[in-house]
Amino acid sequence: TPGPAPATPSTPAPCISVVIPARNAARWLHQQLAALAAQDVPVPWEVVVADNGSCDATRQVAASWGDRLPVRVVDASTTAGINHARNRGAAEARGELLLFCDADDVVQPGWVAAYWHARGEWDMAGGPVDTASLNTPHQRTLHLGEPGAGLNSFGWLATFMGCNFAVHRVVHTTIGGFDESFRGGGDDIDFAFRGQLAGFRLGYVPDAEVAYRLRDTLRAAVRQHY
């Protein structure tokens, strides 16, 4: 499997890689990439869209932002699942600080810079999740209890949400990335737990906010919450 593409003399190696796992996300991806293109990033960076076998225009949408954003698409189609896409994106990424967000959400202003400036305070970190701005009151009533500010806890160790977190590459490498056997959720909890059990520090960055898109039917809401 080929490794990350080398930087050319005219293109400095990125310090930050934003990894976006995507599967059939064409209808949302424009909004996420527009939010990333508007970020004020103080160091060289890149956006890696890890396409998990989309049959819509996900790849074309990502490629269309190439003149406004340091974005590239990598193939993550050999195994279905968000965790395979995350792992492939991380393997192809060139930055030492890995930021993860989802294709159907929207990072808020200052998201990338907030994680970058706080990077010395933790080994992995999460940020707040806004469930209001992208969603109707009806959608929010279907998702009562969705987390917002702060880290989550299940009475043992704290954890972040998989739609908004950052890790130093050494964390991802040391613990072997995401467990691709997780298919129905819980993968972010597992990753955060394994990281802390391996001795890495978990932090929280209050200025690194992501607007989270809720599903708009009861069946879809139940599945998303589960």
Rosetta silent file (secondary structure, phi, psi, omega in degrees, C-alpha in Angstrom):
SEQUENCE: TPGPAPATPSTPAPCISVVIPARNAARWLHQQLAALAAQDVPVPWEVVVADNGSCDATRQVAASWGDRLPVRVVDASTTAGINHARNRGAAEARGELLLFCDADDVVQPGWVAAYWHARGEWDMAGGPVDTASLNTPHQRTLHLGEPGAGLNSFGWLATFMGCNFAVHRVVHTTIGGFDESFRGGGDDIDFAFRGQLAGFRLGYVPDAEVAYRLRDTLRAAVRQHY
SCORE:     score description
SCORE:     0.000 S_00000001
   1 L     0.000  128.440 -178.552    0.000    0.000    0.000 S_00000001
   2 L   -66.466  145.928  178.117    1.515    3.367   -0.963 S_00000001
   3 L   -85.354 -171.711  179.138    2.337    5.727    1.856 S_00000001
   4 L   -59.593  143.675  179.008    1.608    9.444    2.108 S_00000001
   5 L   -66.893  135.426 -179.799    2.540   11.497   -0.913 S_00000001
   6 L   -70.853  151.125  175.673    5.803   13.401   -0.377 S_00000001
   7 L   -75.011  144.298  175.048    5.772   17.168   -0.301 S_00000001
   8 L   -86.881  162.783 -179.657    7.313   18.907   -3.292 S_00000001
   9 L   -56.706  -30.112 -179.087    9.893   21.682   -2.787 S_00000001
  10 L   -88.192   -6.319 -178.763    7.222   24.279   -3.564 S_00000001
  11 L  -123.648  103.520 -179.061    4.665   22.703   -1.224 S_00000001
  12 L   -59.910  145.133  176.311    5.677   22.561    2.447 S_00000001
  13 L   -60.804  134.241 -178.748    4.784   19.357    4.269 S_00000001
  14 L   -68.388  144.162  173.056    1.549   19.916    6.192 S_00000001
  15 L   -87.876  -28.324 -176.793    1.659   20.153    9.971 S_00000001
  16 E  -123.967  136.801  171.604   -2.069   19.420   10.258 S_00000001
  17 E  -122.743  122.683  173.293   -4.190   16.872    8.395 S_00000001
  18 E   -93.534  119.340 -177.073   -7.979   17.074    8.577 S_00000001
  19 E  -104.729  124.960 -179.980   -9.382   13.602    7.900 S_00000001
  20 E  -121.781  105.096  172.421  -12.969   13.295    6.658 S_00000001
  21 E   -71.182  137.301 -175.292  -14.401    9.783    6.232 S_00000001
  22 E  -145.445  136.819  173.815  -17.081    9.924    3.549 S_00000001
  23 L  -145.014  114.704 -179.361  -19.552    7.551    1.945 S_00000001
  24 L    51.801   51.000 -174.241  -22.288    8.877   -0.352 S_00000001
  25 L  -110.227   16.872 -173.086  -21.915   12.319    1.227 S_00000001
  26 H   -58.134  -35.826 -175.639  -22.190   14.495   -1.890 S_00000001
  27 H   -70.921  -18.314 -179.034  -25.310   16.353   -0.692 S_00000001
  28 H  -110.946  -25.980 -166.137  -23.551   17.574    2.477 S_00000001
  29 H   -61.600  -34.505  178.031  -19.846   17.682    1.656 S_00000001
  30 H   -53.610  -43.394 -176.272  -19.895   21.091   -0.053 S_00000001
  31 H   -66.679  -40.411  178.830  -20.983   22.733    3.205 S_00000001
  32 H   -66.788  -43.699 -179.398  -18.251   21.056    5.244 S_00000001
  33 H   -68.780  -33.583  175.190  -15.530   21.898    2.731 S_00000001
  34 H   -62.903  -40.822  178.356  -16.738   25.504    2.495 S_00000001
  35 H   -65.193  -37.316  177.675  -16.391   25.789    6.281 S_00000001
  36 H   -70.696  -38.051  178.871  -12.868   24.385    6.098 S_00000001
  37 H   -64.019  -24.537  179.952  -11.928   26.714    3.240 S_00000001
  38 L   -87.081   -1.924 -178.645  -12.922   29.652    5.449 S_00000001
  39 L   -71.677  144.388  173.080  -10.584   28.581    8.285 S_00000001
  40 L   -98.627  100.637 -173.317   -7.626   30.771    9.189 S_00000001
  41 L  -107.046  125.015 -172.267   -4.878   28.170    9.626 S_00000001
  42 L   -80.758   -5.465 -176.903   -1.467   29.421   10.846 S_00000001
  43 L  -137.105  164.838  175.049    0.623   26.546    9.427 S_00000001
  44 L   -57.978  141.152 -176.528    0.676   24.379    6.289 S_00000001
  45 E  -152.306  174.982  179.054   -2.207   21.911    6.334 S_00000001
  46 E  -151.548  160.320  173.525   -4.283   19.567    4.217 S_00000001
  47 E  -118.932  126.824 -179.392   -7.732   18.001    4.019 S_00000001
  48 E  -115.239  111.816  175.522   -7.942   14.283    3.287 S_00000001
  49 E   -93.381  114.404 -178.435  -11.327   12.957    2.175 S_00000001
  50 E   -95.931  102.122 -174.171  -11.291    9.177    2.656 S_00000001
  51 E   -82.451  117.096 -174.793  -13.910    7.836    0.257 S_00000001
  52 L   -95.363   49.521  175.253  -15.445    4.636    1.594 S_00000001
  53 L    81.967   37.275 -179.479  -16.859    3.349   -1.688 S_00000001
  54 L   -63.803  145.469  173.768  -19.311    6.111   -2.565 S_00000001
  55 L  -113.996   11.476  173.239  -21.617    5.593   -5.534 S_00000001
  56 L  -107.935 -154.750 -175.070  -22.663    9.242   -5.709 S_00000001
  57 L   -95.637   25.810 -178.395  -20.577   12.320   -6.576 S_00000001
  58 H   -53.508  -49.100 -178.970  -18.621   12.462   -3.297 S_00000001
  59 H   -61.587  -42.775 -178.485  -15.227   12.250   -5.039 S_00000001
  60 H   -66.837  -39.308  177.779  -16.159   14.871   -7.618 S_00000001
  61 H   -61.384  -47.367  179.856  -17.461   17.258   -4.964 S_00000001
  62 H   -60.367  -46.557 -178.046  -14.216   16.957   -2.999 S_00000001
  63 H   -63.151  -29.560 -177.386  -12.075   17.415   -6.113 S_00000001
  64 L   -68.368  -14.074  178.987  -14.044   20.527   -7.099 S_00000001
  65 L   -94.241    6.435 -175.320  -12.655   22.345   -4.044 S_00000001
  66 L   -62.702  -22.730  179.436   -9.042   21.839   -5.094 S_00000001
  67 L   -87.399   -5.940 -177.650   -8.616   25.472   -6.180 S_00000001
  68 L  -123.294   -7.607 -170.996   -9.788   26.807   -2.796 S_00000001
  69 L  -152.442  140.457  177.173   -8.611   24.202   -0.331 S_00000001
  70 L   -76.913   71.138 -172.477   -5.562   21.876    0.027 S_00000001
  71 E  -112.646  144.552  171.908   -7.805   18.831   -0.407 S_00000001
  72 E  -143.792  155.394 -178.328   -7.203   15.413   -1.866 S_00000001
  73 E  -106.676  133.947  174.983   -9.256   12.233   -2.057 S_00000001
  74 E  -119.308  150.462 -178.008   -7.905    8.842   -1.007 S_00000001
  75 E   -82.626  119.441  177.082   -9.455    5.468   -1.710 S_00000001
  76 L  -127.967   42.489 -170.531  -10.860    3.792    1.403 S_00000001
  77 L   -98.985   -3.211 -173.872  -13.238    1.422   -0.360 S_00000001
  78 L   -69.738  -26.626  178.006  -11.710   -1.985    0.356 S_00000001
  79 L  -135.182  128.821  179.007  -13.696   -2.402    3.602 S_00000001
  80 L   -71.020  138.579  176.119  -17.072   -0.825    4.333 S_00000001
  81 L   134.516  142.660 -176.633  -17.222    1.241    7.512 S_00000001
  82 H   -63.158  -32.187 -176.069  -16.304    4.631    8.917 S_00000001
  83 H   -73.563  -34.068  172.904  -13.413    3.252   10.942 S_00000001
  84 H   -64.047  -41.416  179.150  -11.673    1.790    7.903 S_00000001
  85 H   -63.827  -41.989  176.881  -12.087    5.182    6.214 S_00000001
  86 H   -60.475  -45.848 -178.409  -10.626    6.965    9.239 S_00000001
  87 H   -65.542  -40.526  177.954   -7.670    4.604    9.340 S_00000001
  88 H   -65.875  -42.135  178.167   -6.994    4.895    5.621 S_00000001
  89 H   -60.789  -42.545  178.808   -7.241    8.675    5.804 S_00000001
  90 H   -65.659  -38.378 -179.778   -4.803    8.767    8.712 S_00000001
  91 H   -65.079  -34.665 -178.890   -2.387    6.428    6.899 S_00000001
  92 H   -86.997  -17.196 -178.522   -2.360    8.689    3.838 S_00000001
  93 L   -67.814  151.374 -177.781   -2.234   11.937    5.835 S_00000001
  94 L  -108.213  -12.889 -178.430    1.093   13.775    6.101 S_00000001
  95 L   -78.918  156.935  175.490    0.501   15.933    9.166 S_00000001
  96 L   -87.795  -20.366  174.122    1.601   15.087   12.693 S_00000001
  97 E  -107.435  120.526 -177.553   -1.609   16.515   14.157 S_00000001
  98 E  -105.481  123.391  176.716   -4.691   14.651   12.891 S_00000001
  99 E  -110.783  135.113 -178.075   -8.093   16.334   13.110 S_00000001
 100 E  -119.199  133.285  172.121  -11.226   14.289   12.441 S_00000001
 101 E  -144.762  170.554 -177.073  -14.662   15.512   11.413 S_00000001
 102 L  -103.921  156.347 -174.881  -17.573   14.042    9.462 S_00000001
 103 L   -69.358  -23.830 -175.526  -18.688   14.841    5.932 S_00000001
 104 L   -99.232    4.337  178.079  -22.254   15.766    6.924 S_00000001
 105 L  -106.307 -175.452 -178.338  -21.376   18.202    9.724 S_00000001
 106 E  -139.000  115.625  175.990  -19.914   21.730    9.675 S_00000001
 107 E   -69.937  147.115 -176.806  -16.810   22.848   11.552 S_00000001
 108 L   -94.526  162.190 -178.438  -17.162   26.287   13.092 S_00000001
 109 L   -52.140  135.632  178.286  -14.840   29.300   12.630 S_00000001
 110 L    83.381    5.770 -175.316  -11.475   28.819   14.319 S_00000001
 111 H   -60.742  -52.244 -177.747  -11.853   25.033   14.591 S_00000001
 112 H   -63.904  -47.956 -177.321   -8.496   24.077   13.074 S_00000001
 113 H   -63.301  -35.108 -179.170   -6.542   26.867   14.797 S_00000001
 114 H   -62.035  -45.400  177.595   -8.082   26.067   18.195 S_00000001
 115 H   -66.808  -39.503 -178.710   -6.762   22.521   18.131 S_00000001
 116 H   -62.502  -47.695 -176.246   -3.400   23.650   16.781 S_00000001
 117 H   -68.815  -25.275 -177.869   -2.788   26.273   19.463 S_00000001
 118 L   -96.715    3.952 -168.502   -3.815   23.894   22.287 S_00000001
 119 H   -60.980  -25.259 -179.329   -1.902   20.879   20.991 S_00000001
 120 H   -77.385   -6.641 -175.193    0.757   20.958   23.700 S_00000001
 121 H   -94.082   -6.706 -174.791   -1.823   20.450   26.459 S_00000001
 122 L  -158.411  168.900  173.497   -2.988   16.961   25.461 S_00000001
 123 L  -100.861  -28.985  173.884   -2.284   13.924   23.307 S_00000001
 124 E  -149.058  151.596 -173.414   -5.866   13.637   22.061 S_00000001
 125 E  -155.796  155.847  172.553   -8.805   15.954   22.567 S_00000001
 126 E  -117.862  172.414  178.032  -12.438   16.620   21.757 S_00000001
 127 L  -136.176  175.677 -178.386  -14.437   19.803   21.320 S_00000001
 128 L   -70.248  154.403 -179.863  -18.040   20.976   21.766 S_00000001
 129 E  -122.853  121.159 -179.547  -20.827   19.796   19.497 S_00000001
 130 E   -94.177  117.075 -179.671  -23.608   22.195   18.500 S_00000001
 131 L  -101.636    9.195 -176.328  -26.894   20.393   17.818 S_00000001
 132 L   -99.153  -46.296 -164.776  -28.948   23.551   17.200 S_00000001
 133 L   -68.097  -28.958 -178.919  -27.659   25.446   14.171 S_00000001
 134 L   -97.339    0.802 -167.835  -28.110   22.742   11.501 S_00000001
 135 L  -129.660  151.516  178.097  -31.316   21.280   12.847 S_00000001
 136 L   -82.613  163.060  174.266  -35.003   22.089   13.228 S_00000001
 137 H   -55.671  -36.577  178.528  -36.863   21.993   16.568 S_00000001
 138 H   -61.899  -44.983  178.555  -38.487   18.745   15.372 S_00000001
 139 H   -61.280  -40.317 -178.230  -35.112   17.132   14.800 S_00000001
 140 H   -67.098  -32.604  177.618  -33.915   18.225   18.224 S_00000001
 141 H   -68.669  -25.495  177.833  -36.954   16.681   19.926 S_00000001
 142 H   -77.496  -12.822 -173.226  -36.047   13.360   18.309 S_00000001
 143 L  -125.675   39.586  178.667  -32.568   13.545   19.802 S_00000001
 144 L   -60.119  136.934  179.265  -33.101   14.548   23.418 S_00000001
 145 L    93.505   -1.269  175.888  -30.000   13.862   25.459 S_00000001
 146 L   -63.221  137.441 -178.253  -27.475   14.367   22.655 S_00000001
 147 L   -67.708  156.677  178.314  -24.203   15.675   24.164 S_00000001
 148 L  -130.124  -97.983  179.904  -23.075   19.237   23.620 S_00000001
 149 L   -83.636  151.960  176.144  -20.304   20.937   25.583 S_00000001
 150 L    86.913  166.493  175.987  -17.743   18.990   27.561 S_00000001
 151 L   -82.053  153.272  176.999  -16.420   15.461   27.326 S_00000001
 152 E   -86.583  160.630  176.745  -18.746   12.498   27.748 S_00000001
 153 E  -148.275  144.915  176.899  -18.392    9.947   30.482 S_00000001
 154 L  -116.087   32.828  178.584  -19.850    6.527   31.150 S_00000001
 155 L    81.868    8.686  179.257  -18.902    6.462   34.808 S_00000001
 156 L  -135.128  -94.057  178.665  -15.338    5.431   34.098 S_00000001
 157 L  -102.682  154.265  176.932  -13.107    7.304   31.646 S_00000001
 158 E   -76.746  159.525  179.724  -13.997   10.425   29.684 S_00000001
 159 E  -152.514  159.789  178.982  -14.444   10.285   25.916 S_00000001
 160 L  -105.501  174.892  173.418  -15.069   12.572   22.933 S_00000001
 161 L   -93.113  142.260 -176.113  -17.504   12.336   20.017 S_00000001
 162 L   -66.822  -12.216  178.872  -16.178   10.880   16.779 S_00000001
 163 L   -84.503   -4.738 -174.816  -17.460   13.849   14.785 S_00000001
 164 E  -159.607   91.896  176.818  -15.032   16.250   16.487 S_00000001
 165 E  -158.205  165.528  179.138  -11.642   15.256   17.844 S_00000001
 166 E  -137.119  145.490  175.871   -7.907   15.627   17.346 S_00000001
 167 E  -141.383  146.095  166.973   -4.985   13.298   18.040 S_00000001
 168 E   -71.626  142.151 -174.965   -1.247   13.497   17.697 S_00000001
 169 H   -52.458  -36.288 -177.615   -0.178   10.924   15.118 S_00000001
 170 H   -59.209  -31.349  178.241    1.790    8.984   17.737 S_00000001
 171 H   -66.176  -52.567 -178.775   -1.473    8.196   19.540 S_00000001
 172 H   -57.572  -42.068 -178.333   -3.146    6.791   16.436 S_00000001
 173 H   -69.240  -45.415 -174.992   -0.048    4.750   15.572 S_00000001
 174 H   -62.960  -41.131 -176.008    0.612    3.443   19.077 S_00000001
 175 L   -95.258    4.807  174.502   -2.891    2.118   19.705 S_00000001
 176 L    79.854   22.501  177.014   -3.371    0.817   16.171 S_00000001
 177 L    70.656 -158.969 -179.722   -5.967    3.307   15.018 S_00000001
 178 L   -81.227  144.939  178.025   -9.683    2.672   15.113 S_00000001
 179 L   -77.642  110.445 -174.094  -10.997   -0.844   15.661 S_00000001
 180 L   -75.181   -4.854  175.026  -12.621   -1.683   12.333 S_00000001
 181 L   -77.502  -15.046  176.027  -14.759   -4.417   13.898 S_00000001
 182 L   -76.228  118.247 -178.267  -16.958   -1.680   15.399 S_00000001
 183 L  -117.524  -25.212 -172.974  -19.833   -1.225   12.932 S_00000001
 184 L  -110.584   15.822 -178.576  -22.761    0.104   14.980 S_00000001
 185 L   115.528  176.408  179.725  -21.138    2.834   17.055 S_00000001
 186 L    83.255   -4.452 -177.191  -18.981    3.006   20.173 S_00000001
 187 H   -66.501  -35.991  178.983  -15.794    3.260   18.110 S_00000001
 188 H   -69.065  -38.127  177.380  -14.949    6.738   19.404 S_00000001
 189 H   -63.468  -47.338  179.299  -15.420    5.576   23.007 S_00000001
 190 H   -58.013  -44.893 -179.584  -13.199    2.561   22.398 S_00000001
 191 H   -62.194  -47.191 -178.962  -10.485    4.733   20.817 S_00000001
 192 H   -64.542  -39.557  178.478  -10.522    7.247   23.684 S_00000001
 193 H   -64.542  -48.186 -178.684  -10.458    4.493   26.310 S_00000001
 194 H   -63.393  -36.946  177.586   -7.559    2.655   24.658 S_00000001
 195 H   -62.163  -45.719  179.962   -5.628    5.880   24.281 S_00000001
 196 H   -68.130  -38.168  178.190   -5.955    6.738   27.954 S_00000001
 197 H   -67.076  -22.241  176.136   -5.145    3.191   29.051 S_00000001
 198 L   -85.401   -0.093  175.885   -1.971    3.458   26.969 S_00000001
 199 L    99.447    6.978 -179.526   -0.971    6.520   29.009 S_00000001
 200 L   -87.299  148.762 -176.632   -2.019    9.333   26.678 S_00000001
 201 L   -86.779  132.235  175.861   -3.620   12.532   27.985 S_00000001
 202 E   -99.657  131.374 -179.788   -7.186   13.372   27.009 S_00000001
 203 E  -125.194  179.300  179.226   -8.061   17.065   26.717 S_00000001
 204 E  -138.470  132.886 -177.267  -10.923   19.344   25.791 S_00000001
 205 L  -118.778   98.789 -172.776  -10.748   22.388   23.491 S_00000001
 206 L   -64.735  -21.257 -179.275  -13.815   24.625   24.027 S_00000001
 207 L   -90.826   -0.312 -179.934  -13.146   26.777   20.958 S_00000001
 208 L  -100.275   79.383 -173.075  -13.041   23.800   18.564 S_00000001
 209 L  -100.934  146.173  175.433  -16.757   23.490   17.863 S_00000001
 210 E  -126.617  133.904  172.269  -18.571   21.432   15.234 S_00000001
 211 E   -83.310  125.745 -170.211  -22.201   21.824   14.180 S_00000001
 212 L  -105.173  129.131 -177.361  -23.690   18.321   14.211 S_00000001
 213 L   -91.301  119.421  178.470  -26.384   17.258   11.765 S_00000001
 214 L   -89.273  153.347  176.116  -29.223   15.270   13.313 S_00000001
 215 L   -77.862  156.947 -169.519  -31.447   12.891   11.345 S_00000001
 216 L  -113.189   11.234  171.797  -35.006   13.994   10.675 S_00000001
 217 L  -125.602  158.536 -177.532  -37.097   10.823   11.015 S_00000001
 218 H   -62.207  -45.081  179.787  -37.737    8.713   14.111 S_00000001
 219 H   -59.767  -46.980 -179.107  -36.191    5.571   12.581 S_00000001
 220 H   -66.696  -36.427  178.798  -33.073    7.458   11.463 S_00000001
 221 H   -65.410  -42.241  178.928  -32.824    9.255   14.814 S_00000001
 222 H   -62.363  -42.682  179.622  -32.988    6.001   16.753 S_00000001
 223 H   -64.981  -43.301 -179.561  -30.279    4.517   14.565 S_00000001
 224 H   -64.554  -42.733 -179.797  -28.051    7.594   14.903 S_00000001
 225 H   -65.943  -40.612  178.840  -28.477    7.727   18.681 S_00000001
 226 L   -61.827    0.000    0.000  -27.794    3.980   19.002 S_00000001
